[in-house]
Short mmCIF file of C-alpha atoms and ligand atoms in Angstrom, two decimals:
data_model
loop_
_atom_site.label_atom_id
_atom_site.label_comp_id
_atom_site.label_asym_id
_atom_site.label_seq_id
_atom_site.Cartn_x
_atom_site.Cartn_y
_atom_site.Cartn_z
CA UNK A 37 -69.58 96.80 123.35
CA UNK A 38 -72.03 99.99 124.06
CA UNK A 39 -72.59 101.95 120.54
CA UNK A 40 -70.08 104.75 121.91
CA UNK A 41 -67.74 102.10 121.70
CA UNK A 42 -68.62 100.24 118.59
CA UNK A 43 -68.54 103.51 116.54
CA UNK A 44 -64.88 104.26 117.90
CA UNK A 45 -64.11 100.68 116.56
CA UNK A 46 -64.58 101.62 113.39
CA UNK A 47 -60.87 103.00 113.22
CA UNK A 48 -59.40 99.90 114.05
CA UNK A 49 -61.69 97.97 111.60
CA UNK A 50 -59.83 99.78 108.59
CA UNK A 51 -56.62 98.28 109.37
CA UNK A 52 -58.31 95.32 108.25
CA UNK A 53 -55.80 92.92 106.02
CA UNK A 54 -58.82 90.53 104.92
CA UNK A 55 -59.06 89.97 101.22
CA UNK A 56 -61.25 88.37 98.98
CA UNK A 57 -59.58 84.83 97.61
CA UNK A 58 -60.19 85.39 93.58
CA UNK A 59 -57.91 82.53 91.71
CA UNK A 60 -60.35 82.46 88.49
CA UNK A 61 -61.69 84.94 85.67
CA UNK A 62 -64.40 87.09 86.13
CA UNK A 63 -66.35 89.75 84.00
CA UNK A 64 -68.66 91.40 86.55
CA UNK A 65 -69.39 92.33 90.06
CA UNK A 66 -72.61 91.23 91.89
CA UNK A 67 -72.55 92.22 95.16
CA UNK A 68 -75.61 91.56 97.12
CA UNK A 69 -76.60 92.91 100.78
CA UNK A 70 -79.62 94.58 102.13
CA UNK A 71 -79.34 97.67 105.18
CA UNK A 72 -76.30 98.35 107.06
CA UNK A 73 -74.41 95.34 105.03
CA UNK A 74 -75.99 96.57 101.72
CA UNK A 75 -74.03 100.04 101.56
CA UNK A 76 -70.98 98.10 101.09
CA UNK A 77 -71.73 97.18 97.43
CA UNK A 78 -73.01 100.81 96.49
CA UNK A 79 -69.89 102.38 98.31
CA UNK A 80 -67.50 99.37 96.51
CA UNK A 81 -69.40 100.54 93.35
CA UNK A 82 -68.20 104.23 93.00
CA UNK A 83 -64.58 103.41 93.83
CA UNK A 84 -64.00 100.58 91.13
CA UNK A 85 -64.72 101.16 87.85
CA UNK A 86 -62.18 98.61 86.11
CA UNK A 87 -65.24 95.75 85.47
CA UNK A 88 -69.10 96.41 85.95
CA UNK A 89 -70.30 96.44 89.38
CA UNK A 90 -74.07 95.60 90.57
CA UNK A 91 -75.19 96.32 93.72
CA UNK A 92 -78.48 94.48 94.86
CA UNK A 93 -80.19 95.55 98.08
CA UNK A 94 -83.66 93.52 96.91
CA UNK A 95 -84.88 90.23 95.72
CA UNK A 96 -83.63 88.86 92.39
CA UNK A 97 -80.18 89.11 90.79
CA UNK A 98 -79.60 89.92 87.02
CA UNK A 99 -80.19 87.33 84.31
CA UNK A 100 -76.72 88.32 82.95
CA UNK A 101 -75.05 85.88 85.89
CA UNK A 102 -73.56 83.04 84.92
CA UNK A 103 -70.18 81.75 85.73
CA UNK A 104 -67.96 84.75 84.79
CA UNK A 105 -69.72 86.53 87.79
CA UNK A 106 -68.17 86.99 90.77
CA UNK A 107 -70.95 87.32 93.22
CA UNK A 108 -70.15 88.61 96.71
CA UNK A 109 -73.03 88.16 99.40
CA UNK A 110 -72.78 90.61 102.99
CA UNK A 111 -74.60 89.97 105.79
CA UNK A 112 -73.27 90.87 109.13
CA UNK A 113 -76.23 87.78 110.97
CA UNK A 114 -76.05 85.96 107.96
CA UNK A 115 -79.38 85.16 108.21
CA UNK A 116 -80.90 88.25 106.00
CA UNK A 117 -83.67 86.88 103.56
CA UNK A 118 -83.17 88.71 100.17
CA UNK A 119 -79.59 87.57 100.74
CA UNK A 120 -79.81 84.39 100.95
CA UNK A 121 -82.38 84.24 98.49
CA UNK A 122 -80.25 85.81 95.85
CA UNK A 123 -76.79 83.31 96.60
CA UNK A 124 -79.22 80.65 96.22
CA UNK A 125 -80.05 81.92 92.45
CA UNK A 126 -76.90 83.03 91.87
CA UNK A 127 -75.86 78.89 92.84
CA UNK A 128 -77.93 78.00 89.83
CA UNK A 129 -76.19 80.44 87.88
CA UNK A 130 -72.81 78.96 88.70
CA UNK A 131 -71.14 82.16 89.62
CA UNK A 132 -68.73 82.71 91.80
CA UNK A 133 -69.92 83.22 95.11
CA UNK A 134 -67.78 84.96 98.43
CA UNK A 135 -69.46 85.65 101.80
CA UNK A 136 -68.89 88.34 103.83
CA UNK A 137 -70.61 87.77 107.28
CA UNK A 138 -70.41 86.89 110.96
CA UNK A 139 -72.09 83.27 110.97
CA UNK A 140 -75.77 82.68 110.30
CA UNK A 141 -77.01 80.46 107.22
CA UNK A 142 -74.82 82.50 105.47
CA UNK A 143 -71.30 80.93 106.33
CA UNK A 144 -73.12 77.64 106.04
CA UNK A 145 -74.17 77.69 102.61
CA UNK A 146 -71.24 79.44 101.40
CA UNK A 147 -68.14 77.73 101.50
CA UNK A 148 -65.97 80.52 100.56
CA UNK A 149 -66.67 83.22 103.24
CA UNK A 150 -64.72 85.94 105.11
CA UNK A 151 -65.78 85.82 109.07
CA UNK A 152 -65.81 89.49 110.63
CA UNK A 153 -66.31 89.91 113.92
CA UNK A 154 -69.92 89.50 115.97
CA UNK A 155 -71.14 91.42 118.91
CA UNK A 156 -72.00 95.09 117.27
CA UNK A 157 -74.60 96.39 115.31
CA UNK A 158 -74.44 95.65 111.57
CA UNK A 159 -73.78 99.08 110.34
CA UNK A 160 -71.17 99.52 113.20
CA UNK A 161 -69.50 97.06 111.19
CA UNK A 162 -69.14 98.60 107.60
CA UNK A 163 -64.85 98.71 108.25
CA UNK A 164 -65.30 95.00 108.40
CA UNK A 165 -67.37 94.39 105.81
CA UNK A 166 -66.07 97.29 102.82
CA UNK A 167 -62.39 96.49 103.78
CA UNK A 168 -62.22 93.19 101.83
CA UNK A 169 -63.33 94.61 98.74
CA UNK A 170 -61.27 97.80 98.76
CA UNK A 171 -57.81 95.27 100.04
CA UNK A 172 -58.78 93.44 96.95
CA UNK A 173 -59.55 95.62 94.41
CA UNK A 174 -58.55 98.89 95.49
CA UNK A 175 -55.67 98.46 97.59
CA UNK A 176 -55.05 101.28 99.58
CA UNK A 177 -51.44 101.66 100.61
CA UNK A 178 -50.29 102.15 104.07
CA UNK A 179 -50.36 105.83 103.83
CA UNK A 180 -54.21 105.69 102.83
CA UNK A 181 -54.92 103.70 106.03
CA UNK A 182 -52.73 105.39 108.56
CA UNK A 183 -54.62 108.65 107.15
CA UNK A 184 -58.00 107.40 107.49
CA UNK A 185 -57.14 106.17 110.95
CA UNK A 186 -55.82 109.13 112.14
CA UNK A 187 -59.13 111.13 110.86
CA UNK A 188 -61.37 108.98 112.49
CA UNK A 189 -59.32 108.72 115.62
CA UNK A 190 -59.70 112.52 115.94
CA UNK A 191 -63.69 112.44 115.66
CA UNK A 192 -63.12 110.05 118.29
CA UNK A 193 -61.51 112.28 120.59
CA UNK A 194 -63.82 115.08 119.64
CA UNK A 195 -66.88 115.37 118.11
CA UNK A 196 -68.26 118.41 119.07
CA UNK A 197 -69.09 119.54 115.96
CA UNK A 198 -71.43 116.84 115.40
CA UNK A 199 -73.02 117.10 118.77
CA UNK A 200 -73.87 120.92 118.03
CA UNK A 201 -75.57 119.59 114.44
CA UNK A 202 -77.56 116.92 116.14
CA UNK A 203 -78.72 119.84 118.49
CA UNK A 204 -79.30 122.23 116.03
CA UNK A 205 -81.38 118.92 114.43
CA UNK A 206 -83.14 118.55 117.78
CA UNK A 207 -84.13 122.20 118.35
CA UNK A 208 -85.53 123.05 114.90
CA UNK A 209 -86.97 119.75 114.63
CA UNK A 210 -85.15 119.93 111.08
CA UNK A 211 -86.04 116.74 108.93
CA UNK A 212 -82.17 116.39 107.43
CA UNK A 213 -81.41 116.21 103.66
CA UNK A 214 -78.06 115.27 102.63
CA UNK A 215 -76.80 115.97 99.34
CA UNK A 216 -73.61 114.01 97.82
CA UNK A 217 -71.86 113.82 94.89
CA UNK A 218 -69.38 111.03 93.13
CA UNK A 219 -67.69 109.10 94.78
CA UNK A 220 -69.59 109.55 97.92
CA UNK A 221 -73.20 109.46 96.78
CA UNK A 222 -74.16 106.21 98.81
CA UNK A 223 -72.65 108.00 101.95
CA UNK A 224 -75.43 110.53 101.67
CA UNK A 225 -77.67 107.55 101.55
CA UNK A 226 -75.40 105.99 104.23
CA UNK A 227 -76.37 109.24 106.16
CA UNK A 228 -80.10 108.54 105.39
CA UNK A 229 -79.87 105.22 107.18
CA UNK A 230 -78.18 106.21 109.97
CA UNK A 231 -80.43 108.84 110.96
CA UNK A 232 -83.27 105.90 110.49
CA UNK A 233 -81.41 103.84 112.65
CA UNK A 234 -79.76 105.29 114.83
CA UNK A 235 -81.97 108.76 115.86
CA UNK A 236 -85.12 107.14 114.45
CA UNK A 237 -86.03 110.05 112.39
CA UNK A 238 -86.78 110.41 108.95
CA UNK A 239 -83.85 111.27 106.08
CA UNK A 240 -84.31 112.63 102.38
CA UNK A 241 -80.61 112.10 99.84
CA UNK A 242 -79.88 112.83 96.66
CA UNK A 243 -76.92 113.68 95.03
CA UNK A 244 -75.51 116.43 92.62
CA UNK A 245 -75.76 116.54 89.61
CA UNK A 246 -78.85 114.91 89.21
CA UNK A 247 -80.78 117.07 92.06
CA UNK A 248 -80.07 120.02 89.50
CA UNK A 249 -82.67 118.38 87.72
CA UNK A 250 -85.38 117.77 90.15
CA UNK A 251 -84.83 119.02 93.54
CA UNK A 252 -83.78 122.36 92.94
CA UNK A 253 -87.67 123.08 92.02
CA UNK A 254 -88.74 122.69 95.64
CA UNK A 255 -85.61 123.95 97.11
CA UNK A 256 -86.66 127.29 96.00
CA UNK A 257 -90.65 126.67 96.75
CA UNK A 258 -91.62 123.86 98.68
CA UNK A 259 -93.79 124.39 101.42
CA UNK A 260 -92.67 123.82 104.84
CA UNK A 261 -89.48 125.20 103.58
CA UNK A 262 -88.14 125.66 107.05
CA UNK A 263 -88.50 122.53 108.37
CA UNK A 264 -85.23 120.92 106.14
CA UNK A 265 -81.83 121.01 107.07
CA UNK A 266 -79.74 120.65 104.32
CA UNK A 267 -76.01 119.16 104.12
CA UNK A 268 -73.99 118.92 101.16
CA UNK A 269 -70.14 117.24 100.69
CA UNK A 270 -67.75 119.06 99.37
CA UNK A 271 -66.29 118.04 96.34
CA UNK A 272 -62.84 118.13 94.13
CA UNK A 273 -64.92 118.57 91.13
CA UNK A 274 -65.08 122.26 89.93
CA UNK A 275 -68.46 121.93 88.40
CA UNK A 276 -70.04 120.08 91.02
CA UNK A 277 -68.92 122.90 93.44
CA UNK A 278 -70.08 125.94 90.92
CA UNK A 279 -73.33 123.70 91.04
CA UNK A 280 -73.33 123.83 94.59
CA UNK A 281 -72.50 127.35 94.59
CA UNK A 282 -75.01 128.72 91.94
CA UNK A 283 -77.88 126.08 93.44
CA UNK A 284 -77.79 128.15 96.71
CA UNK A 285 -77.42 131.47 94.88
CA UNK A 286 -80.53 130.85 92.68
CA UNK A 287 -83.03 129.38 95.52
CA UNK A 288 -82.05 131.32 98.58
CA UNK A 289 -81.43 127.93 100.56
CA UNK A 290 -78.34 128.42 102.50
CA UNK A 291 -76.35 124.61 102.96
CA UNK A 292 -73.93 123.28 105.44
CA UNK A 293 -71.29 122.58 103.66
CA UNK A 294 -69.37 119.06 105.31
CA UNK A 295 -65.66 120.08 104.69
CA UNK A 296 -63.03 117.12 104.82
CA UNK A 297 -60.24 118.12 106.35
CA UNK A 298 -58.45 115.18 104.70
CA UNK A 299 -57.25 114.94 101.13
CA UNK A 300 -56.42 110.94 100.69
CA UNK A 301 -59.82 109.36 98.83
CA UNK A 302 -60.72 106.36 101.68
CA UNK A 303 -59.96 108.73 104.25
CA UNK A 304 -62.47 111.33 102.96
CA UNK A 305 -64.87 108.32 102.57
CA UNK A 306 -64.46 107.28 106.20
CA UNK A 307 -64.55 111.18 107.57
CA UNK A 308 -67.87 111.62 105.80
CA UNK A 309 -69.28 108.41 106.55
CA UNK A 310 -68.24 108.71 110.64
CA UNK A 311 -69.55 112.70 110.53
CA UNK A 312 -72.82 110.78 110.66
CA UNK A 313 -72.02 108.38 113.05
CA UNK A 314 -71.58 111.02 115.57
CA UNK A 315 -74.34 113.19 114.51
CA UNK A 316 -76.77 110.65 114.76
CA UNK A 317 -75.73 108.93 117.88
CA UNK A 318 -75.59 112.23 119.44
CA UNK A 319 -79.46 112.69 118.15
CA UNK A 320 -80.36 109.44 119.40
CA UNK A 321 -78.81 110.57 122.91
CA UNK A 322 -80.86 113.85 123.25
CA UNK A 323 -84.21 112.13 121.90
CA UNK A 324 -83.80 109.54 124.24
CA UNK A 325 -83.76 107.04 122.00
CA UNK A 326 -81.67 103.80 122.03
CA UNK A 327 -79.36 104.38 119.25
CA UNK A 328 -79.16 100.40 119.28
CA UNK A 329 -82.40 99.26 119.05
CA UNK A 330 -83.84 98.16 115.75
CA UNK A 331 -86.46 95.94 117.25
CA UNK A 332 -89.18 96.74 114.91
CA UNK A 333 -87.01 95.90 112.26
CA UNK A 334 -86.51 92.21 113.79
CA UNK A 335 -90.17 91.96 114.26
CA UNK A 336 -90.77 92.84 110.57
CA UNK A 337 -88.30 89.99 109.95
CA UNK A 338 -89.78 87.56 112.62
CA UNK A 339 -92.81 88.08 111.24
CA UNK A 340 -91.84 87.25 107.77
CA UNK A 341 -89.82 84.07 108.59
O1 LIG B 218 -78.24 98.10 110.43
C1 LIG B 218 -79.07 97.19 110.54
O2 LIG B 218 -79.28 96.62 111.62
C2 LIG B 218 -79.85 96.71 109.33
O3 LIG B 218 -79.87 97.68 108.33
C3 LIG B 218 -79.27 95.38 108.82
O4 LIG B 218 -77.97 95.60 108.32
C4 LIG B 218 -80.18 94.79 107.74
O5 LIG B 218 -81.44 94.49 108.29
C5 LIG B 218 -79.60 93.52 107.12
O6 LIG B 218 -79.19 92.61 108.09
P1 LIG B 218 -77.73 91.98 107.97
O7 LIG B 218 -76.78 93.12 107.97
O8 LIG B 218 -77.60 91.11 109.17
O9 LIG B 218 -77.73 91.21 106.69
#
């Protein structure tokens, strides 16, 4: 599958039916990933609220596990060190432990595991891995899919308007900021990564309210100024949006504002989190960079094996 392909495959991935197989008593969430698998746990985190969540992209999981944990390990290769270093603590612990992965060690070491489909690049993938969680806990009804299909299948069949950002990107040389707000703050860090990844070029995120706090400072008076493009979500909250508002009216700094043209929750996720997709394949294609390749990443891991 060439990336083209891979990201249009994301539409199919949320018709996913795959569910996690829970048939004893939990307290809390662990969910434990690192990259393109690790989003899943920060994304799973803002839409479920009913029992703590943790989301671990790093060695180490909480001394609170034990064996009212349900502890839920992604890895698209299966073979991602932190990962596998945190199920094996979390064995000790005696929680419960799900895989979500491809193969790798992964699928070997833990018995119950979800197998999604190889042959793409892990954060082409995120359908396949956030879909269990959401079937499970969330449960989006058919109307929720068929809407989030039908937004993604339209970026699909057009996506000019993120080929004209990635040029306005490219021309400026604009270093991107993206600016979210609940329940979409990890897709402005999901943007981060796939400008990384994808366009190899450095990403800044935060997320309102919290950038009231900090950020706004050098939005009115950092230096280099010009060299930041700025894009903010839209949001259903009236505060956050008269914080939007009043943010650009006190520092001058004019955003681009990501509309959703959608209204259902998991398709608004999806729109915002494919927006990116596009922009930053589209980057990748004018740098001439291989939107693909994330081979100093594997040498970093070679290395360290
Ligand atoms: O997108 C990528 O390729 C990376 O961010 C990987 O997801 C990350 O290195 C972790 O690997 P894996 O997803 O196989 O656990």
């Amino acid at each position: 599958m060439n990336f083209l392909d891979e990201l249009k495959n994301l539409k199919e991935q949320v018709k996913s039916e795959n569910k996690l197989n829970i048939d004893f008593d939990f307290d809390n969430i662990v969910i434990s990933g690192m990259g393109g698998s690790g989003i899943i746990g920060s994304i799973f985190q803002e839409f479920y609220s009913e029992k703590p969540v943790i989301p671990i992209s790093d060695y180490g999981i909480p001394s609170f596990v034990n064996d009212k944990t349900l502890f839920i390990a992604v890895s698209f290769s299966g073979n991602t060190e932190e990962t596998l270093n945190n199920v094996s603590e979390a064995k000790e612990k005696n929680a419960h432990i799900i895989a979500i992965t491809s193969g790798g060690k992964l699928a070997e070491e833990v018995e119950d595991h979800i197998i999604i489909p190889a042959g793409m690049q892990p954060r082409s993938a995120l359908g396949n891995m956030l879909m269990p969680l959401l079937n499970t806990f969330i449960k989006p009804g058919e109307e929720s899919i068929n809407s989030t299909y039908e937004a993604l299948d339209s970026m699909d069949r057009d996506h000019s308007e993120m080929k004209a950002e990635a040029f306005k990107i490219y021309g400026n040389s604009y270093i991107p900021v993206i600016y979210g707000s609940r329940p979409f703050k990890s897709v402005a860090y999901r943007w981060k990564t796939q400008f990384n990844e994808n366009a190899k070029t450095f990403a800044f995120y935060s997320y309102f309210p919290e950038l009231n706090h900090n950020d706004t400072m050098p939005l009115k008076s950092a230096y280099r100024r010009d060299e930041y493009i700025f894009y903010v979500f839209e949001s259903d909250n009236n505060r956050i949006n008269r914080r939007i508002a009043v943010t650009q009216e006190i520092t001058g700094e004019q955003f681009n504002i990501v509309h959703t043209p959608v209204t259902d929750p998991v398709a608004k996720l999806f729109y915002l989190i494919h927006y990116a997709d596009y922009i930053t394949y589209e980057l990748a294609l004018i740098r001439n960079v291989d939107p693909t390749d994330v081979s100093t990443i594997e040498e970093l891991k070679k290395k360290l094996s």
